[in-house]
Amino acid sequence: VYSFLGNPNLLAGYLLAAIPLGLVGAFIWKSWGAKFVALSAALGATLCLILTFSRGGWVALAAMLVFLAALFYSRLSLRLKPQWRLWLPIGLIVGVSIVLVVVAWGVPAVSERLSSIFSGRDDSSNNFRINVWAAVFEMIRAFPLTGIGPGNRTFEAIYPFFQRPKFNALSAYSIVLEIAVEMGIFGVLAFAWLTVAVLVQGITVWVQRVQPVDALWCAAATSAVVGLLVNGIADTVWFRPPVQIVWWLMVAIVASEASRSTTALRARQ
């Protein structure tokens, strides 16, 4: 599945946020028609993401759903009997693991893609990224404080002096490495601060639940942020406008809900 974006990894990153937002919309909205649209969007995005065969997208999807499930379970567990608090997550983990094993066993293409994640240099895509990362690390060591400067053209101008033979690249194939090589240690620290701030705000809104509906939307956006972060570990799809807009939209949702939650909490006090 390539869609109009022309790249399976890019499409996978673009679809991630639609899944938790669709699931929450199906839960919150009262109209059955709206629920159907939201659930269809979530399931359709999930199916298309799986069919991209993007390994980064698959891992990001798993991390995002686990994070969202953990948030929901933290609330659901308060209503469960003590014995169910232990056995429910165990049952879910076992059930999902069985489904994954059956799918991997029954569909050789899926099994091949999953196993390639751990195959190191034996996989051509992995080998390409490892060689690019090695060159990028040398670029970071050469420009640790200021970086080489932002922009794809700057990277294309500097990378050839460090690249391995026959491994041309347009980016660092990792968001963290890309920020480090472009903006140096200060850029990495700024990015780390932003990431931690967004996650802390999102989790805080969920824990406080001053406004339950807003907290659910914030949980969906925070889960999408986690998915996009994981997806960016081994790819730089964030630097494409479609995915970058989605990232900043999720950050904006978390920030706005955190602000509203703080205002409502102060009003109650």
Short mmCIF file of C-alpha atoms in Angstrom, two decimals:
data_model
loop_
_atom_site.label_atom_id
_atom_site.label_comp_id
_atom_site.label_asym_id
_atom_site.label_seq_id
_atom_site.Cartn_x
_atom_site.Cartn_y
_atom_site.Cartn_z
CA VAL A 1 0.00 0.00 0.00
CA TYR A 2 1.64 3.24 -1.16
CA SER A 3 -1.35 5.57 -1.51
CA PHE A 4 -0.70 9.04 -2.91
CA LEU A 5 2.43 9.48 -0.76
CA GLY A 6 4.46 7.10 -2.92
CA ASN A 7 6.38 5.49 -0.06
CA PRO A 8 5.20 2.75 2.35
CA ASN A 9 7.21 4.04 5.32
CA LEU A 10 5.87 7.55 4.81
CA LEU A 11 2.29 6.27 4.56
CA ALA A 12 2.71 4.21 7.74
CA GLY A 13 3.86 7.27 9.68
CA TYR A 14 1.03 9.33 8.22
CA LEU A 15 -1.63 6.80 9.31
CA LEU A 16 -0.47 6.22 12.89
CA ALA A 17 -2.38 9.04 14.56
CA ALA A 18 -5.69 8.08 12.93
CA ILE A 19 -5.82 4.83 14.88
CA PRO A 20 -5.96 6.02 18.53
CA LEU A 21 -8.02 9.08 17.56
CA GLY A 22 -10.51 6.84 15.75
CA LEU A 23 -10.75 4.42 18.66
CA VAL A 24 -11.38 7.22 21.15
CA GLY A 25 -13.88 8.87 18.81
CA ALA A 26 -15.80 5.59 18.54
CA PHE A 27 -15.90 5.44 22.33
CA ILE A 28 -16.84 9.07 22.99
CA TRP A 29 -19.20 10.12 20.22
CA LYS A 30 -22.85 9.35 20.95
CA SER A 31 -24.21 9.07 17.41
CA TRP A 32 -24.00 5.55 15.97
CA GLY A 33 -23.16 7.04 12.61
CA ALA A 34 -20.24 8.97 14.08
CA LYS A 35 -19.11 5.87 15.98
CA PHE A 36 -19.16 3.86 12.75
CA VAL A 37 -17.12 6.49 10.89
CA ALA A 38 -14.56 6.72 13.71
CA LEU A 39 -14.19 2.96 14.06
CA SER A 40 -13.97 2.53 10.29
CA ALA A 41 -11.22 5.14 10.16
CA ALA A 42 -9.27 3.37 12.91
CA LEU A 43 -9.65 -0.11 11.42
CA GLY A 44 -9.00 1.10 7.88
CA ALA A 45 -5.85 2.94 8.95
CA THR A 46 -4.68 -0.14 10.84
CA LEU A 47 -5.24 -2.42 7.85
CA CYS A 48 -3.51 -0.04 5.44
CA LEU A 49 -0.59 0.42 7.85
CA ILE A 50 -0.15 -3.34 8.15
CA LEU A 51 -0.29 -3.74 4.37
CA THR A 52 2.50 -1.20 3.90
CA PHE A 53 4.82 -3.92 5.29
CA SER A 54 6.77 -1.08 6.91
CA ARG A 55 8.67 -2.64 9.78
CA GLY A 56 9.05 0.70 11.53
CA GLY A 57 5.32 1.26 11.13
CA TRP A 58 4.54 -2.15 12.63
CA VAL A 59 6.78 -1.58 15.65
CA ALA A 60 5.35 1.92 16.12
CA LEU A 61 1.80 0.57 15.91
CA ALA A 62 2.55 -2.03 18.58
CA ALA A 63 4.20 0.53 20.89
CA MET A 64 1.34 2.99 20.41
CA LEU A 65 -1.39 0.45 21.16
CA VAL A 66 0.49 -0.91 24.19
CA PHE A 67 0.85 2.61 25.57
CA LEU A 68 -2.83 3.40 24.97
CA ALA A 69 -3.87 0.09 26.54
CA ALA A 70 -1.68 0.81 29.58
CA LEU A 71 -3.39 4.19 30.05
CA PHE A 72 -6.85 2.63 29.83
CA TYR A 73 -5.89 -0.26 32.08
CA SER A 74 -4.63 2.14 34.76
CA ARG A 75 -8.23 3.36 35.07
CA LEU A 76 -10.03 0.10 34.37
CA SER A 77 -8.02 -1.77 37.01
CA LEU A 78 -9.57 0.39 39.74
CA ARG A 79 -12.95 -1.21 38.96
CA LEU A 80 -11.70 -4.79 38.72
CA LYS A 81 -11.44 -7.42 41.40
CA PRO A 82 -7.86 -7.95 42.66
CA GLN A 83 -7.42 -11.29 40.85
CA TRP A 84 -8.54 -9.80 37.54
CA ARG A 85 -6.03 -6.97 37.81
CA LEU A 86 -3.26 -9.53 37.30
CA TRP A 87 -4.87 -12.01 34.93
CA LEU A 88 -6.46 -9.56 32.49
CA PRO A 89 -3.17 -8.09 31.17
CA ILE A 90 -1.58 -11.54 31.15
CA GLY A 91 -4.52 -12.91 29.16
CA LEU A 92 -4.34 -10.04 26.68
CA ILE A 93 -0.59 -10.46 26.20
CA VAL A 94 -0.93 -14.22 25.67
CA GLY A 95 -3.88 -13.78 23.31
CA VAL A 96 -2.16 -11.16 21.17
CA SER A 97 1.04 -13.23 21.11
CA ILE A 98 -0.88 -16.28 19.85
CA VAL A 99 -2.53 -14.22 17.11
CA LEU A 100 0.84 -12.81 16.02
CA VAL A 101 2.42 -16.27 15.95
CA VAL A 102 -0.46 -17.68 13.90
CA VAL A 103 -0.32 -14.79 11.42
CA ALA A 104 3.47 -15.01 11.11
CA TRP A 105 3.28 -18.77 10.61
CA GLY A 106 0.41 -18.60 8.12
CA VAL A 107 1.71 -15.67 6.04
CA PRO A 108 5.36 -16.20 4.99
CA ALA A 109 5.74 -12.59 3.84
CA VAL A 110 4.85 -11.32 7.31
CA SER A 111 7.21 -13.81 8.95
CA GLU A 112 10.02 -12.72 6.64
CA ARG A 113 9.49 -9.03 7.41
CA LEU A 114 9.32 -9.62 11.15
CA SER A 115 12.46 -11.78 11.22
CA SER A 116 14.36 -9.20 9.14
CA ILE A 117 14.08 -6.73 12.04
CA PHE A 118 16.53 -8.87 14.01
CA SER A 119 18.69 -10.05 11.11
CA GLY A 120 21.26 -7.23 11.40
CA ARG A 121 23.38 -6.74 8.30
CA ASP A 122 21.94 -9.85 6.64
CA ASP A 123 19.00 -7.72 5.53
CA SER A 124 19.87 -5.23 2.79
CA SER A 125 17.73 -2.45 4.27
CA ASN A 126 19.29 -2.93 7.70
CA ASN A 127 22.77 -3.02 6.22
CA PHE A 128 22.12 0.22 4.33
CA ARG A 129 20.94 2.00 7.46
CA ILE A 130 23.83 0.73 9.57
CA ASN A 131 26.34 2.08 7.07
CA VAL A 132 24.55 5.43 6.90
CA TRP A 133 24.40 5.63 10.71
CA ALA A 134 28.13 4.92 10.93
CA ALA A 135 28.84 7.84 8.61
CA VAL A 136 26.41 10.08 10.51
CA PHE A 137 28.12 9.29 13.82
CA GLU A 138 31.39 10.50 12.29
CA MET A 139 29.64 13.69 11.17
CA ILE A 140 28.35 14.23 14.70
CA ARG A 141 31.84 13.73 16.14
CA ALA A 142 33.16 16.30 13.67
CA PHE A 143 30.46 18.87 14.54
CA PRO A 144 29.32 17.98 18.09
CA LEU A 145 28.19 21.40 19.34
CA THR A 146 26.71 23.26 16.39
CA GLY A 147 25.98 20.45 13.95
CA ILE A 148 26.26 20.93 10.20
CA GLY A 149 23.17 23.15 10.02
CA PRO A 150 19.54 22.38 9.22
CA GLY A 151 18.16 21.35 5.88
CA ASN A 152 18.36 18.53 3.39
CA ARG A 153 20.64 20.45 1.04
CA THR A 154 23.17 20.94 3.85
CA PHE A 155 23.13 17.22 4.60
CA GLU A 156 23.60 16.35 0.93
CA ALA A 157 26.58 18.72 0.76
CA ILE A 158 28.39 17.37 3.86
CA TYR A 159 27.47 13.68 3.88
CA PRO A 160 29.61 12.67 0.83
CA PHE A 161 32.77 13.53 2.82
CA PHE A 162 31.85 10.87 5.41
CA GLN A 163 29.79 8.30 3.52
CA ARG A 164 30.72 4.68 2.97
CA PRO A 165 31.26 3.72 -0.70
CA LYS A 166 28.01 2.96 -2.56
CA PHE A 167 25.81 4.06 0.35
CA ASN A 168 24.38 7.37 -0.80
CA ALA A 169 21.76 8.85 1.51
CA LEU A 170 19.47 11.86 1.65
CA SER A 171 19.11 11.82 5.44
CA ALA A 172 20.35 10.13 8.62
CA TYR A 173 17.46 7.61 8.68
CA SER A 174 16.84 8.39 12.34
CA ILE A 175 15.12 11.42 13.80
CA VAL A 176 17.47 11.60 16.79
CA LEU A 177 20.58 11.28 14.62
CA GLU A 178 19.20 13.77 12.11
CA ILE A 179 18.63 16.36 14.82
CA ALA A 180 22.04 15.65 16.34
CA VAL A 181 23.89 15.98 13.04
CA GLU A 182 21.99 19.11 11.99
CA MET A 183 21.77 20.99 15.31
CA GLY A 184 24.38 19.43 17.57
CA ILE A 185 24.04 18.71 21.28
CA PHE A 186 21.86 21.76 21.89
CA GLY A 187 19.35 20.60 19.31
CA VAL A 188 19.22 17.15 20.87
CA LEU A 189 18.67 18.64 24.33
CA ALA A 190 15.88 20.88 23.02
CA PHE A 191 14.21 17.93 21.31
CA ALA A 192 14.53 15.79 24.44
CA TRP A 193 13.00 18.58 26.53
CA LEU A 194 10.07 18.93 24.11
CA THR A 195 9.47 15.18 24.02
CA VAL A 196 9.56 14.74 27.79
CA ALA A 197 7.35 17.81 28.31
CA VAL A 198 4.71 16.51 25.89
CA LEU A 199 4.66 13.02 27.41
CA VAL A 200 4.56 14.34 30.99
CA GLN A 201 1.72 16.73 30.15
CA GLY A 202 -0.24 14.02 28.36
CA ILE A 203 0.09 11.52 31.21
CA THR A 204 -0.69 14.22 33.80
CA VAL A 205 -3.93 15.15 32.04
CA TRP A 206 -4.92 11.48 31.97
CA VAL A 207 -4.12 10.93 35.65
CA GLN A 208 -5.95 14.06 36.79
CA ARG A 209 -8.95 13.53 34.48
CA VAL A 210 -10.40 16.90 35.39
CA GLN A 211 -12.48 16.72 32.20
CA PRO A 212 -12.88 13.03 31.24
CA VAL A 213 -13.71 13.56 27.56
CA ASP A 214 -10.76 15.90 27.04
CA ALA A 215 -8.53 13.44 28.90
CA LEU A 216 -9.50 10.70 26.43
CA TRP A 217 -8.59 12.85 23.43
CA CYS A 218 -5.33 13.76 25.16
CA ALA A 219 -4.60 10.07 25.77
CA ALA A 220 -5.14 9.34 22.07
CA ALA A 221 -2.84 12.19 21.03
CA THR A 222 -0.17 11.17 23.55
CA SER A 223 -0.30 7.60 22.25
CA ALA A 224 0.13 8.90 18.71
CA VAL A 225 3.16 10.91 19.88
CA VAL A 226 4.66 7.70 21.27
CA GLY A 227 4.00 5.89 18.00
CA LEU A 228 5.59 8.64 15.93
CA LEU A 229 8.60 8.74 18.25
CA VAL A 230 9.14 4.99 17.86
CA ASN A 231 8.63 5.24 14.12
CA GLY A 232 11.31 7.91 13.96
CA ILE A 233 13.99 5.73 15.59
CA ALA A 234 15.04 4.18 12.28
CA ASP A 235 13.53 6.54 9.73
CA THR A 236 13.19 10.24 8.97
CA VAL A 237 9.63 10.41 7.68
CA TRP A 238 9.08 13.28 10.12
CA PHE A 239 10.93 15.53 7.72
CA ARG A 240 8.17 15.02 5.15
CA PRO A 241 5.40 17.64 5.49
CA PRO A 242 2.46 15.17 5.71
CA VAL A 243 3.91 13.39 8.75
CA GLN A 244 5.43 16.50 10.29
CA ILE A 245 2.03 18.24 10.26
CA VAL A 246 0.48 15.22 12.01
CA TRP A 247 3.25 15.28 14.65
CA TRP A 248 2.76 18.96 15.45
CA LEU A 249 -1.02 18.49 15.49
CA MET A 250 -0.67 15.77 18.15
CA VAL A 251 1.70 17.97 20.17
CA ALA A 252 -0.80 20.83 19.89
CA ILE A 253 -3.67 18.64 21.12
CA VAL A 254 -1.67 17.52 24.16
CA ALA A 255 -0.56 21.07 24.95
CA SER A 256 -4.04 22.55 24.56
CA GLU A 257 -5.69 19.84 26.67
CA ALA A 258 -3.03 20.26 29.35
CA SER A 259 -3.70 24.00 29.41
CA ARG A 260 -7.46 23.48 29.65
CA SER A 261 -7.03 20.88 32.38
CA THR A 262 -4.83 23.21 34.42
CA THR A 263 -7.34 26.07 34.03
CA ALA A 264 -10.25 23.85 35.05
CA LEU A 265 -8.34 22.50 38.03
CA ARG A 266 -7.53 26.02 39.26
CA ALA A 267 -11.16 27.06 38.82
CA ARG A 268 -12.30 24.16 41.02
CA GLN A 269 -9.83 25.11 43.71
#
